[in-house]
Each structure stands twice: as structure tokens, then as C-alpha cells.
mmCIF file of C-alpha atoms in Angstrom:
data_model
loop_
_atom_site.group_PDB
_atom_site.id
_atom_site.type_symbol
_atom_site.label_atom_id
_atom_site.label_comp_id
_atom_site.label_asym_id
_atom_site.label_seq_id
_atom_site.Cartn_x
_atom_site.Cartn_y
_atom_site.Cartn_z
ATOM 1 C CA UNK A 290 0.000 0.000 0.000
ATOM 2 C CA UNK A 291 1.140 3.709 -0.075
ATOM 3 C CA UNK A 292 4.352 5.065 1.352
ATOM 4 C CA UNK A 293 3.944 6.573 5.166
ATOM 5 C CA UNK A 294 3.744 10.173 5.627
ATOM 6 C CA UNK A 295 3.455 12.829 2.384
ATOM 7 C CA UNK A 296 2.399 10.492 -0.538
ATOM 8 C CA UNK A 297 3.772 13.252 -2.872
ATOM 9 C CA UNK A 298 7.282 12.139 -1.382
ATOM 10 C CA UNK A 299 9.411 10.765 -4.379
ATOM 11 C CA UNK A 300 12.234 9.991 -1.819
ATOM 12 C CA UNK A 301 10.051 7.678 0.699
ATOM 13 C CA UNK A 302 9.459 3.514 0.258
ATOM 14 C CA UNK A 303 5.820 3.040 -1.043
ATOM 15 C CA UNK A 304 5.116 -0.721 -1.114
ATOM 16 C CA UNK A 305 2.471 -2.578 -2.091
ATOM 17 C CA UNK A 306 1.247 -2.800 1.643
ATOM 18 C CA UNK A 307 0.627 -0.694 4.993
ATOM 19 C CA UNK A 308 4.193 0.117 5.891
ATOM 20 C CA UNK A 309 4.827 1.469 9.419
ATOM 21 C CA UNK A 310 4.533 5.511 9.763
ATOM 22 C CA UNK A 311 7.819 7.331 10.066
ATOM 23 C CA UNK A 312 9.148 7.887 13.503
ATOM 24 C CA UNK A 313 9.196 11.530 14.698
ATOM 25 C CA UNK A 314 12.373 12.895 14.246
ATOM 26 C CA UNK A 315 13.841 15.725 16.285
ATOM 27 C CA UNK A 316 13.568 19.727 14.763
ATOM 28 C CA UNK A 317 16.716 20.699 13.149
ATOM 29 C CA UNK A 318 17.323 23.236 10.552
ATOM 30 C CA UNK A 319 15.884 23.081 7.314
ATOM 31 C CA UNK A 320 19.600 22.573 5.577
ATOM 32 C CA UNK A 321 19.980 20.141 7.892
ATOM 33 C CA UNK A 322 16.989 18.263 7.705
ATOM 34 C CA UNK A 323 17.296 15.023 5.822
ATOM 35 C CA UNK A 324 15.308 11.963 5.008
ATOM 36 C CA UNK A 325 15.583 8.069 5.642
ATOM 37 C CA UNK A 326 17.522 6.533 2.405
ATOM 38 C CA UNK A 327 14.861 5.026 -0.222
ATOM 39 C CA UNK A 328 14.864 0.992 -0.418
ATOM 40 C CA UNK A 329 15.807 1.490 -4.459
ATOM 41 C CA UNK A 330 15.901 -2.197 -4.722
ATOM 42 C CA UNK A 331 12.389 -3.029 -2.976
ATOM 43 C CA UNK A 332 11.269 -0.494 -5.206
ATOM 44 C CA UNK A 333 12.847 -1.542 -8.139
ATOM 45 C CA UNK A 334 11.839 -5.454 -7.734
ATOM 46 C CA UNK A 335 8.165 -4.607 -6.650
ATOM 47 C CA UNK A 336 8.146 -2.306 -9.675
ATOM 48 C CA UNK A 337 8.903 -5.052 -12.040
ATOM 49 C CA UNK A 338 6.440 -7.356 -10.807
ATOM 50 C CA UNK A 339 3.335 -4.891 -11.260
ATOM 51 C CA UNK A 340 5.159 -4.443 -14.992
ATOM 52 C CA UNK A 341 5.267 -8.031 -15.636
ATOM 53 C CA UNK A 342 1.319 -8.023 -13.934
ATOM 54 C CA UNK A 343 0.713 -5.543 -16.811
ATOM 55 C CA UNK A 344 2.676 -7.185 -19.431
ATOM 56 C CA UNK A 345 0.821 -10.620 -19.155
ATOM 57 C CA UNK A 346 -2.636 -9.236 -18.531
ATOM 58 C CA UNK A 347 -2.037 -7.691 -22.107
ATOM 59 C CA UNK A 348 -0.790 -10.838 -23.876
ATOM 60 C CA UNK A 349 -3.908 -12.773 -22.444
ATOM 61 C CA UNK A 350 -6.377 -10.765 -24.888
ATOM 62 C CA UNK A 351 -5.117 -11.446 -28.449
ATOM 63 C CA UNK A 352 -6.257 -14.791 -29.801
ATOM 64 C CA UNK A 353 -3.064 -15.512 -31.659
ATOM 65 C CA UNK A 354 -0.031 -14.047 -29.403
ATOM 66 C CA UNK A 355 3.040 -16.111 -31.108
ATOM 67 C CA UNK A 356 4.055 -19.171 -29.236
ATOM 68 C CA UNK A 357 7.109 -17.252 -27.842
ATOM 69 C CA UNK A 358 5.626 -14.753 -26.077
ATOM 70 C CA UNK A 359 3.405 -16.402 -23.890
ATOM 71 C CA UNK A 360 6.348 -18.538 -22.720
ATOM 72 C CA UNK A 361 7.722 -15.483 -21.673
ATOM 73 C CA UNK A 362 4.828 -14.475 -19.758
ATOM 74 C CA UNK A 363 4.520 -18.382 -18.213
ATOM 75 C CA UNK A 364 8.091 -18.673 -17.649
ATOM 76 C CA UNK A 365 7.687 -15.547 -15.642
ATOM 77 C CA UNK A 366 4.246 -16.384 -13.789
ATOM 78 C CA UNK A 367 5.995 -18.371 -11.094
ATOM 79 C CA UNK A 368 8.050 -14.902 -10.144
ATOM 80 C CA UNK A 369 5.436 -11.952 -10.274
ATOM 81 C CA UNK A 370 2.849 -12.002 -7.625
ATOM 82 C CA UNK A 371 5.212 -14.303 -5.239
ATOM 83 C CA UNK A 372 7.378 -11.753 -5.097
ATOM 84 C CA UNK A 373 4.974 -9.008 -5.058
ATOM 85 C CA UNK A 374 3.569 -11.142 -1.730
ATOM 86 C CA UNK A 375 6.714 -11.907 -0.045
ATOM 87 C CA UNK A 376 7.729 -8.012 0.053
ATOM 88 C CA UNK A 377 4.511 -6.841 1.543
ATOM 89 C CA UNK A 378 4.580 -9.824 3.910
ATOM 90 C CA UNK A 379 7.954 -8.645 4.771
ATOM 91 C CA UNK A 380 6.289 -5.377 6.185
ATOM 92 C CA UNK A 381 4.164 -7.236 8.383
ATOM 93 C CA UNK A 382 6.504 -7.259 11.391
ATOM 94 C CA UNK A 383 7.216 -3.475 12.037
ATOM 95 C CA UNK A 384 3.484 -2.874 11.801
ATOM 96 C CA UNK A 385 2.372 -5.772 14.125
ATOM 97 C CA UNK A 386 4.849 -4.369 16.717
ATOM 98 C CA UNK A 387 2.737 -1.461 16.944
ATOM 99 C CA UNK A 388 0.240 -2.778 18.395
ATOM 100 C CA UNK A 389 -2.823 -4.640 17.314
ATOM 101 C CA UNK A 390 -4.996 -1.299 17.383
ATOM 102 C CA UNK A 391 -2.852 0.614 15.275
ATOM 103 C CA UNK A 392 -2.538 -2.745 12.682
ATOM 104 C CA UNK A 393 -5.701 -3.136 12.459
ATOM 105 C CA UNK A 394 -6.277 0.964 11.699
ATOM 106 C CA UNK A 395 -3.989 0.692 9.047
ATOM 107 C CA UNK A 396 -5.015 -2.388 7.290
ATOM 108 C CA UNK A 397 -8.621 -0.755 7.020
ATOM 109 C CA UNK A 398 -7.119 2.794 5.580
ATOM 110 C CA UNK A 399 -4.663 1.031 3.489
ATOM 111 C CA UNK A 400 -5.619 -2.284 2.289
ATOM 112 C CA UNK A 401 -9.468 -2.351 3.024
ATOM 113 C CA UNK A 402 -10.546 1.399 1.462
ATOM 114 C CA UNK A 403 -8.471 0.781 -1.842
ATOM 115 C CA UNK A 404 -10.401 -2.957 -2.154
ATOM 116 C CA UNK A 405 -13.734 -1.288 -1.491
ATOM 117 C CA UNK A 406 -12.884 2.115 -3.880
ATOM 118 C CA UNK A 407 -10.960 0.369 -6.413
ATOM 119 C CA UNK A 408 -13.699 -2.760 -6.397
ATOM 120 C CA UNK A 409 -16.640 -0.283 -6.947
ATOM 121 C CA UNK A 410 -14.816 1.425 -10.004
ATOM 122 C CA UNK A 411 -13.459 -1.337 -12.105
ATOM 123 C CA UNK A 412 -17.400 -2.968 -11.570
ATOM 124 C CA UNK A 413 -18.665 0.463 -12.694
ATOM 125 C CA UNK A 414 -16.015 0.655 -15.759
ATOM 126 C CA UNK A 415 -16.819 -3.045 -16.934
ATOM 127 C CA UNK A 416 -20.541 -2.360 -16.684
ATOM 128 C CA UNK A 417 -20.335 0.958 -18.736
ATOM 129 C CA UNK A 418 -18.140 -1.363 -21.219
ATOM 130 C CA UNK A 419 -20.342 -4.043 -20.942
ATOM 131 C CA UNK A 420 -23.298 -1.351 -22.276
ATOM 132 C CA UNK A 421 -21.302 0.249 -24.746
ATOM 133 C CA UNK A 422 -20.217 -2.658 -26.650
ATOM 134 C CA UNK A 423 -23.781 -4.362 -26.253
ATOM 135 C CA UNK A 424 -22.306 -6.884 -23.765
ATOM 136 C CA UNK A 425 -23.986 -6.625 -20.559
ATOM 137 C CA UNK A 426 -25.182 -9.652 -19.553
ATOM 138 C CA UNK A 427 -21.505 -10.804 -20.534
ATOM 139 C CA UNK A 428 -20.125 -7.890 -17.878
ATOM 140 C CA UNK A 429 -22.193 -8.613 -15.434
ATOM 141 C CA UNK A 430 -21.687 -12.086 -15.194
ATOM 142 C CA UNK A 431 -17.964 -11.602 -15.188
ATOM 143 C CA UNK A 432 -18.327 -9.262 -12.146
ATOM 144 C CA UNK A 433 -20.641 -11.210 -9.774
ATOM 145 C CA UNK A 434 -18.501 -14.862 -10.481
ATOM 146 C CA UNK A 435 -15.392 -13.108 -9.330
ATOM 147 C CA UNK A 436 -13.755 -10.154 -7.494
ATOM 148 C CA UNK A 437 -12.812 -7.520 -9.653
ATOM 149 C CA UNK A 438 -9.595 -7.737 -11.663
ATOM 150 C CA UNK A 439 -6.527 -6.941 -9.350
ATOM 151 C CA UNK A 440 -8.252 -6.100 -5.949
ATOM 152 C CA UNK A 441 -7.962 -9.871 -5.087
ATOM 153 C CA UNK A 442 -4.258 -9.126 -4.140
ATOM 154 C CA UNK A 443 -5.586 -6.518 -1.832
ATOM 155 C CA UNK A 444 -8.095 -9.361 -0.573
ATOM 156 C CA UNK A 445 -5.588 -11.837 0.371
ATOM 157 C CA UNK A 446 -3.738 -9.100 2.185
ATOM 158 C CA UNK A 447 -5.968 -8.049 4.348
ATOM 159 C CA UNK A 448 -6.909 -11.966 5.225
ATOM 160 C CA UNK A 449 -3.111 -12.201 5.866
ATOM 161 C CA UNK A 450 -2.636 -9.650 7.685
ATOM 162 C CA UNK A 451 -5.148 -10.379 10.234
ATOM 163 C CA UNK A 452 -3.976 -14.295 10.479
ATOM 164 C CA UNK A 453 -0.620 -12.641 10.941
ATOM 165 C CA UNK A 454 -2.023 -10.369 13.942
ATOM 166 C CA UNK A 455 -4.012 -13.022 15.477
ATOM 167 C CA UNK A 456 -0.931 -15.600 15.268
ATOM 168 C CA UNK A 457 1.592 -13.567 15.948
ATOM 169 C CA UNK A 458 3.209 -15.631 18.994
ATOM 170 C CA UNK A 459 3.699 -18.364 16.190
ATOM 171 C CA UNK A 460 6.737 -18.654 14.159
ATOM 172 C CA UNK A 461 6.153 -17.637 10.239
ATOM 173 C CA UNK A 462 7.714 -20.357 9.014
ATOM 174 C CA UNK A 463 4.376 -22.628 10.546
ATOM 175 C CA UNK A 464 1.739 -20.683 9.218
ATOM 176 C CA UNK A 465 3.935 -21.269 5.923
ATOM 177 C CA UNK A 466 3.787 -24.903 6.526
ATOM 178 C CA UNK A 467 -0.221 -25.193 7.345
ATOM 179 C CA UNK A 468 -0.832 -22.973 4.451
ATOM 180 C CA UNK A 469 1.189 -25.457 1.953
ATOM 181 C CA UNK A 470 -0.582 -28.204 3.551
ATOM 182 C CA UNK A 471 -4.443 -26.737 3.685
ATOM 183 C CA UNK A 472 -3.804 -26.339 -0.165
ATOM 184 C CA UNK A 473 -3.936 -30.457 -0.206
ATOM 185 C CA UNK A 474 -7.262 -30.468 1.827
ATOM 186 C CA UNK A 475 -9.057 -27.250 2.131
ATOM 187 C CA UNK A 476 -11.377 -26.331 -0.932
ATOM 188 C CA UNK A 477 -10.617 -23.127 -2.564
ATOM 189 C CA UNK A 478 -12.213 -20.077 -2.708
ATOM 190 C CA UNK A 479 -15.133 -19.607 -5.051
ATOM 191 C CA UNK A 480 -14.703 -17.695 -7.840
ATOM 192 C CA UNK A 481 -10.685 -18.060 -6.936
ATOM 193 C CA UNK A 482 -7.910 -19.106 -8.941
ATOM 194 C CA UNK A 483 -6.903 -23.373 -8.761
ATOM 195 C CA UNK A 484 -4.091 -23.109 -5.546
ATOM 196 C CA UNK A 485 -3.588 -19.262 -5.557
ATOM 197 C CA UNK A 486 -5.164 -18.613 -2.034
ATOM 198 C CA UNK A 487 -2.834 -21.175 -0.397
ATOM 199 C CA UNK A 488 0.180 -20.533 -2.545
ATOM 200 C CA UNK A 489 -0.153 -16.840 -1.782
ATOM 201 C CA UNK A 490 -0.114 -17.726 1.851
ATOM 202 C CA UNK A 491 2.825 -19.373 1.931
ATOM 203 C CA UNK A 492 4.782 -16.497 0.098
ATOM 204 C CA UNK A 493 3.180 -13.912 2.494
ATOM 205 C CA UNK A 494 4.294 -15.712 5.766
ATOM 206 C CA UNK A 495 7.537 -16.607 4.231
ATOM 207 C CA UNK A 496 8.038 -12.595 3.924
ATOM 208 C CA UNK A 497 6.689 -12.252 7.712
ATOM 209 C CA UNK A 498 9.698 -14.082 8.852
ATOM 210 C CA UNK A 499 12.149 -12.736 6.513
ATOM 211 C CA UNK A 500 10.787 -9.210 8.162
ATOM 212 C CA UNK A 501 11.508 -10.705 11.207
ATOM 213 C CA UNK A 502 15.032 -11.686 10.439
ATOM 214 C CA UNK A 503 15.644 -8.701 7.319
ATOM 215 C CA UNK A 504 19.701 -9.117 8.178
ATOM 216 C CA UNK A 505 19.531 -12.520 6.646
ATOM 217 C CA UNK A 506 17.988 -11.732 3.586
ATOM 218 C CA UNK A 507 20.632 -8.870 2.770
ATOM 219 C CA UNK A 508 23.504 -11.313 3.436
ATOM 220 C CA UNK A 509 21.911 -13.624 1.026
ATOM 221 C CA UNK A 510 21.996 -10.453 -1.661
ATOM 222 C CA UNK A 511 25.057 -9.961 -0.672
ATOM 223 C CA UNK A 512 26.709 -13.824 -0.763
ATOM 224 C CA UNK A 513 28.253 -14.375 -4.531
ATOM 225 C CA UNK A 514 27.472 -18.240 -3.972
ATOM 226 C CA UNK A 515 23.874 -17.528 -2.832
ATOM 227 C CA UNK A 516 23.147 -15.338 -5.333
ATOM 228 C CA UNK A 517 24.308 -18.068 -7.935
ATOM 229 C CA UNK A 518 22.463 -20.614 -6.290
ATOM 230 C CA UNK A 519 19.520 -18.675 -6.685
ATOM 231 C CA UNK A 520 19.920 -17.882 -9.997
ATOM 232 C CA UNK A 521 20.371 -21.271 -11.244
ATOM 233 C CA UNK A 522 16.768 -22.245 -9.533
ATOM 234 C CA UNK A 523 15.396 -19.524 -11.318
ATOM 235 C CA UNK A 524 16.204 -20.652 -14.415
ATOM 236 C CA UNK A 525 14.798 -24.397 -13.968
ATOM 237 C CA UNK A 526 11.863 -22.490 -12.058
ATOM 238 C CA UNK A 527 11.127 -20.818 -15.065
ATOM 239 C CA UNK A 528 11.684 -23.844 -17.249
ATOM 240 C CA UNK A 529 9.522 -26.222 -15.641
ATOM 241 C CA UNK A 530 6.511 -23.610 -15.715
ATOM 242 C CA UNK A 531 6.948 -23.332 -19.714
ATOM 243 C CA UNK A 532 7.103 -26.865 -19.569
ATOM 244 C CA UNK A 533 3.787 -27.494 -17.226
ATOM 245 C CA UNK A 534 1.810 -24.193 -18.939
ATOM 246 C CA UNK A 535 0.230 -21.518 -16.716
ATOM 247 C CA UNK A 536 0.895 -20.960 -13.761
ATOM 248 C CA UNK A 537 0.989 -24.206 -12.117
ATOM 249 C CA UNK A 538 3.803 -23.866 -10.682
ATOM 250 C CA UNK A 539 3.795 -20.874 -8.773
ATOM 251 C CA UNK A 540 0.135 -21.864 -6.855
ATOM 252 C CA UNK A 541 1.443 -25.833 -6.185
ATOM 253 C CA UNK A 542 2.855 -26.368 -2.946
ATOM 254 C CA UNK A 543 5.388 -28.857 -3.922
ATOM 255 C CA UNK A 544 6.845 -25.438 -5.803
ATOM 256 C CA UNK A 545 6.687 -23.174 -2.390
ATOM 257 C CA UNK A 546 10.510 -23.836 -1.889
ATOM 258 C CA UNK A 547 12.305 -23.581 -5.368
ATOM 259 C CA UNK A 548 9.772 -20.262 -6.447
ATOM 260 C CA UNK A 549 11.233 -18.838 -2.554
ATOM 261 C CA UNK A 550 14.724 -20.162 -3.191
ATOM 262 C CA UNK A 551 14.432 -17.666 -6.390
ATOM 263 C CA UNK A 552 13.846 -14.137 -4.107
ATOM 264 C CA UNK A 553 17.572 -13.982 -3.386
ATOM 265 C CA UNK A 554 18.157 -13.806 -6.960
ATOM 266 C CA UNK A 555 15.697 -11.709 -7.679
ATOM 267 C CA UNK A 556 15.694 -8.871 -5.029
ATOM 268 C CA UNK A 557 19.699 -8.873 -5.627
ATOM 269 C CA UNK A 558 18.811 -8.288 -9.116
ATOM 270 C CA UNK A 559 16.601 -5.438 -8.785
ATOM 271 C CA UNK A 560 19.309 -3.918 -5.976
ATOM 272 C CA UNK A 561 21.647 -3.996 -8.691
ATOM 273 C CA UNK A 562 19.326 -2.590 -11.054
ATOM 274 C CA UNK A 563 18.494 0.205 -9.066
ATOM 275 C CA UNK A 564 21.507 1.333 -9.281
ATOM 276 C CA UNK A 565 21.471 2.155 -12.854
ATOM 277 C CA UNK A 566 19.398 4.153 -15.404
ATOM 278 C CA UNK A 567 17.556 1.747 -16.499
ATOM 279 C CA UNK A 568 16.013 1.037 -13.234
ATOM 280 C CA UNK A 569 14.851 4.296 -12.014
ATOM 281 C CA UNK A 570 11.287 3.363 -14.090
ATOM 282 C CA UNK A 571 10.825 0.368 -12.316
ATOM 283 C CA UNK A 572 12.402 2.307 -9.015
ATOM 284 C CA UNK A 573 9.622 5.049 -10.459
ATOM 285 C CA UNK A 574 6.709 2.357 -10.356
ATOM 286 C CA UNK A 575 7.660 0.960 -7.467
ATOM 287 C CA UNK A 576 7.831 3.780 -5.194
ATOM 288 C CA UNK A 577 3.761 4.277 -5.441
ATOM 289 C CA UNK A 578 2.867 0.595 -6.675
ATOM 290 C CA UNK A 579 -0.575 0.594 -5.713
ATOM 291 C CA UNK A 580 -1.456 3.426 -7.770
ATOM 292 C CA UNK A 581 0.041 1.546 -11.259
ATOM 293 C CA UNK A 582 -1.349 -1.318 -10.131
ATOM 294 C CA UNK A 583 -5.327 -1.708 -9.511
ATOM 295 C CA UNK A 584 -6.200 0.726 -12.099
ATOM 296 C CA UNK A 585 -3.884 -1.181 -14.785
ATOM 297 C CA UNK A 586 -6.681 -3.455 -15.759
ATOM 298 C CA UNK A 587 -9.572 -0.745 -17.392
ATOM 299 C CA UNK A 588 -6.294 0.401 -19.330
ATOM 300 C CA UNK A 589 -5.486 -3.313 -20.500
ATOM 301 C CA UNK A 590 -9.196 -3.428 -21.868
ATOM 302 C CA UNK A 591 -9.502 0.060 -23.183
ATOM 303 C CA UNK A 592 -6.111 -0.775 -25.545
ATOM 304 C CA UNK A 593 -7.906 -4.539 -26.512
ATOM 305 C CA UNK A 594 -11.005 -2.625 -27.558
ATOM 306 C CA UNK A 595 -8.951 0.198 -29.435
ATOM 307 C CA UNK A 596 -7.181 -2.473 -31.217
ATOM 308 C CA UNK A 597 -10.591 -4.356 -32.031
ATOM 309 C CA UNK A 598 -11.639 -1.165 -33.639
ATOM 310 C CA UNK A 599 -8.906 -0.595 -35.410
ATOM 311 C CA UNK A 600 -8.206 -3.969 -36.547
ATOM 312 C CA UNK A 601 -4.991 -4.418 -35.154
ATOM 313 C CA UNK A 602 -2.715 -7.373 -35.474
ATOM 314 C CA UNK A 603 -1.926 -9.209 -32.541
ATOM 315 C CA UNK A 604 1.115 -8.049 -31.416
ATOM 316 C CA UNK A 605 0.238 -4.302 -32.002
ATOM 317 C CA UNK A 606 -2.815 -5.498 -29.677
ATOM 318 C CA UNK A 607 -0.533 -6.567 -26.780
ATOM 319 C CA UNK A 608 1.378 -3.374 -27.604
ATOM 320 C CA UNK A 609 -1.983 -1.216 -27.019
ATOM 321 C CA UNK A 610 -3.045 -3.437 -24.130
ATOM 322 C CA UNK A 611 0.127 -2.331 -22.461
ATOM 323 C CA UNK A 612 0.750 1.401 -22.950
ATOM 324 C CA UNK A 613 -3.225 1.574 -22.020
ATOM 325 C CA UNK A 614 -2.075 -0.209 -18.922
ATOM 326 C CA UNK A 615 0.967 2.262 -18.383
ATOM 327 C CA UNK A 616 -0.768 4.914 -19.316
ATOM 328 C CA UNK A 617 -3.559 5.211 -16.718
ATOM 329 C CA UNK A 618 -1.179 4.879 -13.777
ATOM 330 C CA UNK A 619 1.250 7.542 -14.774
ATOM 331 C CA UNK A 620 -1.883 9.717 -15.261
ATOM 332 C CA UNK A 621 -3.119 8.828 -11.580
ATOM 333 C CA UNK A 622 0.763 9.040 -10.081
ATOM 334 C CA UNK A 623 0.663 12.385 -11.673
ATOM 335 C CA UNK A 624 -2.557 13.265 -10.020
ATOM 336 C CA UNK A 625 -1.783 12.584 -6.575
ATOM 337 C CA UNK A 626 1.957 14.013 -6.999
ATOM 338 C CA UNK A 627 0.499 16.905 -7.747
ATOM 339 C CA UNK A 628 -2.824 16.493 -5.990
ATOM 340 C CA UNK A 629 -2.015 14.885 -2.531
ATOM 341 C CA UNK A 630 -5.582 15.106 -1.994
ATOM 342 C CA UNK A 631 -6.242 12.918 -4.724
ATOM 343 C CA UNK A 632 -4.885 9.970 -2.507
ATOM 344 C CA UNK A 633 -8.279 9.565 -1.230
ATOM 345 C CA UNK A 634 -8.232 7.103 -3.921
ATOM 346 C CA UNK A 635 -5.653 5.079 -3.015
ATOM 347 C CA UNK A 636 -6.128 5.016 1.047
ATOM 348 C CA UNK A 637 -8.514 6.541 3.577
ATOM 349 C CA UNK A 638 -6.924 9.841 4.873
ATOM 350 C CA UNK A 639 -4.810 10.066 7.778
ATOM 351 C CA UNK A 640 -6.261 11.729 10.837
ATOM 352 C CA UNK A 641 -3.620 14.543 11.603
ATOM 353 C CA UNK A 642 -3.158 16.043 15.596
ATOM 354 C CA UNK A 643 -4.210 19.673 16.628
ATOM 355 C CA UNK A 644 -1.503 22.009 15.611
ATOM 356 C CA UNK A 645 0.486 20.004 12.858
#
């Protein structure tokens, strides 16, 4: 969820979650004042995922994407919303330890009023589609068998997050465990995904105790040999899921450990992109994730129905589908970088003391 403090901050962390609020820091002067150093590399990697989220919601439209690219988009399925759900479970710690009152409060004003806003307007947009296009029944049906595109994430969060409150006196590592092992007898979730709930589970506990213990993931980055390790079961992660088709891998349990094994890698990856040009877009997306991400979807279907119009060929259509996508959340991170009112859309507003 948004970043703590001024959302029109370009120099605080803004993940995909309710991060702690900044500690009160002592007056100094104003050339002395400085802020906390930006996580460029949280950034960076949870930037990349909501990309990748973008990219492969715009190669599922076109009937006839060549073979190639929706490997890509497979071989990558087993990466993107694990990750995405290890680094907000990762966040879970520092907020618990505040106190269940103040968890609570900020799971409603940053996970709950996005899921309710952001779930009323996507139903909305798909129904005014739906009438436009002479599909309505079509829309409607779509809405009511599912939750709306994206705001499941947002869902599962705030399910996790209270598990995580409630069970906090139990290691992570166990509510991993039951959650790989509910997947083999628990039914899922109407309407949900084959193995997503559970799998999603298991990456958002495995970030609670990496939160816990954040020292050992940074010497992991920081180990050569780990590094490699994790590199290597990236690759045969990613192979096996071209191999098996969709994303089986990613929501089986037997994958929980090799798709976990593959965060080293990958957050090392994105540290050491964020240190370059070519990350500060990612570093750019990353910083306000939330706002790219839920409203990515009506700009993924407004680019399919351009390219319907127009006649498009396929990949021209994925091309569409994706700068629609890109398009309507640099619009709304302009907004509410210029706006900061505007992030009424994103989380409920912060109740500020008498005299600040």
C-alpha cells in the first residue's frame, strides 16, 4: 500500500502494503533536515512485478499471441505475484509491533478502502463497457462470479494480515507450513484461482519471517554463492513452468521452496538494477505501486477494444493493451503528486493532531 507520511514524497518507500509511519524525528534546521535513504531495490523489484502483472494481462487478450511470447509471460508467472507477496509480507513485522490497534487501523485505511474504492470502479467501468459494446449480460456475469480484476491481491492481504495479527506468537515459518498443507485439503475459494489462495499464503508468511530476520535476507543479496544458487533455480523455475503451462507452478505447494529459493536472486537483481538508469522506471513504479497497479486493468481493456476497432494485429494489440495499462497509472501518479488530496483514492486519509 502507499508510502507513510506525504504520498507526494518521491524519496520515501511506497510498497504494495501498509508500511509502518515514520518515527518523529527531532527539529533541526531546514539545511539540515534530511530523510531516511529510499529501499531502491524493494522499489525496483516490486516495480517489475506490477510491470510483468501488466505485461501478461495484455498478452492474455489477443487470440493468436506467437508461441514465444506467452512462454515469456509463463516462464515468468511463477516470479510476479510471489514476489509481489513476499515483500509486503515482509512489512508485516514493524506494523504488528505497533500494536494490534494501530494494525488493524492501518489495514482498514490502506488495504481495506483501496479494495472497497478500487472494487466499486473497475465494476462500474466493466458495466459501462459491458453497455457500450452491447455486452452486458456478458459484464455482469464476469463481475458477480469473481472479485474484480486486481483487488484480489488486496483481498488476500488483508486476510493475511489479520492471520498474521491473530498468530503472531507463532513462528512464520508454521503458518507457511499449514498454508502449503491446507492447499492439499481445504477447498478453494469460489470464484478463486486453482491453488492461488494457499500458494499466496505461503509467500506472504515466508516474507513475515524474513521481516523478522531482514539481516539474513541482505547477506543472502550480498553472498556471490547464494546469489548463484539462486539464480540457477530460477532458471529451472522458469523452465519447468513453460514446460507445465500456466501458472501451475507458482500456486502448487510442492513449488513453495524452489519459487522462494528464487527471491535472493531476484531482489539482488533489482538492488543492482536500481543502481542504474535503467532502473529508475521500475524504481519510479515501485515507489507508489498501488497506484500503477489496480487501475492497470480498465487500461489493458480500453487498448484490446482500441485495437478491435482498429483492426490491429496481434502483437500491435498486446502493444496497445500495455501502454493503455501504463498509461492510466502515470496519469493517476501524476494526479496525486500533484494532488495529494487525490490519494483519497488510493487510502482513507490520515487523521492529523491539533496544531500540525
Amino acid at each position: 500500500m502507499p508510502a507513510p507520511g506525504d504520498p507526494a514524497s518521491p524519496t520515501r518507500l511506497a510498497p504494495l502494503d501498509d508500511a509502518p509511519p515514520a518515527a518523529p524525528r527531532p527539529s533541526v534546521p531546514r539545511s539540515g533536515a534530511s530523510r531516511p535513504p529510499r529501499q531502491v531495490g524493494v522499489d525496483v523489484a516490486r516495480g517489475l512485478c506490477v510491470l510483468l502483472v501488466a505485461l501478461h494481462h495484455a498478452i492474455l487478450y489477443p487470440a493468436d499471441v506467437p508461441e514465444w511470447l506467452r512462454d515469456v509471460t509463463i516462464a515468468l508467472a511463477p516470479f510476479r505475484m510471489p514476489l509481489l507477496m513476499f515483500l509486503s509480507g515482509a512489512l508485516v513485522p514493524a506494523t504488528v509491533g505497533r500494536g494490534a490497534r494501530s494494525f488493524l487501523l492501518a489495514r482498514a485505511r490502506n488495504v481495506l478502502w483501496p479494495l472497497v474504492v478500487w472494487g466499486a470502479v473497475i465494476v462500474a467501468v466493466d458495466v459501462a463497457r459491458g453497455i457500450a459494446l452491447g455486452r452486458l449480460d456478458e459484464a455482469v456475469a464476469d463481475t458477480t462470479s469473481h472479485l474484480p480484476w486486481g483487488t484480489w491481491f488486496l483481498a488476500y492481504l488483508l486476510i493475511f494480515g489479520v492471520v498474521a495479527l491473530l498468530a503472531r506468537r507463532l513462528h512464520p515459518g508454521l503458518l507457511a507450513a499449514g498454508a502449503a498443507l491446507a492447499s492439499l485439503t481445504v477447498p478453494e475459494l469460489p470464484g478463486d484461482l486453482p491453488g492461488r489462495f494457499w500458494a499466496m499464503a505461503v509467500f506472504f508468511f515466508l516474507g513475515v519471517w524474513s521481516g523478522r530476520r531482514p539481516e539474513a535476507l541482505r547477506r543472502a543479496c550480498g553472498s556471490r554463492g547464494a546469489v548463484l544458487v539462486s539464480a540457477v533455480v530460477v532458471a529451472a523455475t522458469a523452465a519447468v513452468a513453460v514446460a507445465l503451462g500456466g501458472d501451475s507452478p507458482a500456486f502448487q505447494p510442492w513449488a513453495a521452496l524452489p519459487v522462494a529459493g528464487s527471491f535472493v536472486a531476484l531482489v539482488a537483481g533489482a538492488t543492482w538494477l536500481g543502481r542504474r538508469r535503467v532502473g529508475r522506471f521500475p524504481a519510479l513504479v515501485g515507489g507508489r505501486s498501488i497506484t500503477w497497479y489496480l487501475p492497470h486493468t480498465i487500461g489493458v481493456k480500453a487498448g484490446h477494444d482500441l485495437s478491435v476497432a482498429l483492426g490491429a494485429p496481434p502483437l500491435v494489440e498486446v502493444a496497445l493493451c500495455l501502454i493503455g495499462a501504463l498509461s492510466i497509472g502515470a496519469l493517476l501518479h501524476l494526479v496525486v503528486t500533484r494532488w495529494p488530496r487525490a490519494d483519497v483514492l488510493f487510502r482513507w486519509p490520515r487523521r492529523t493532531a491539533p496544531g500540525r
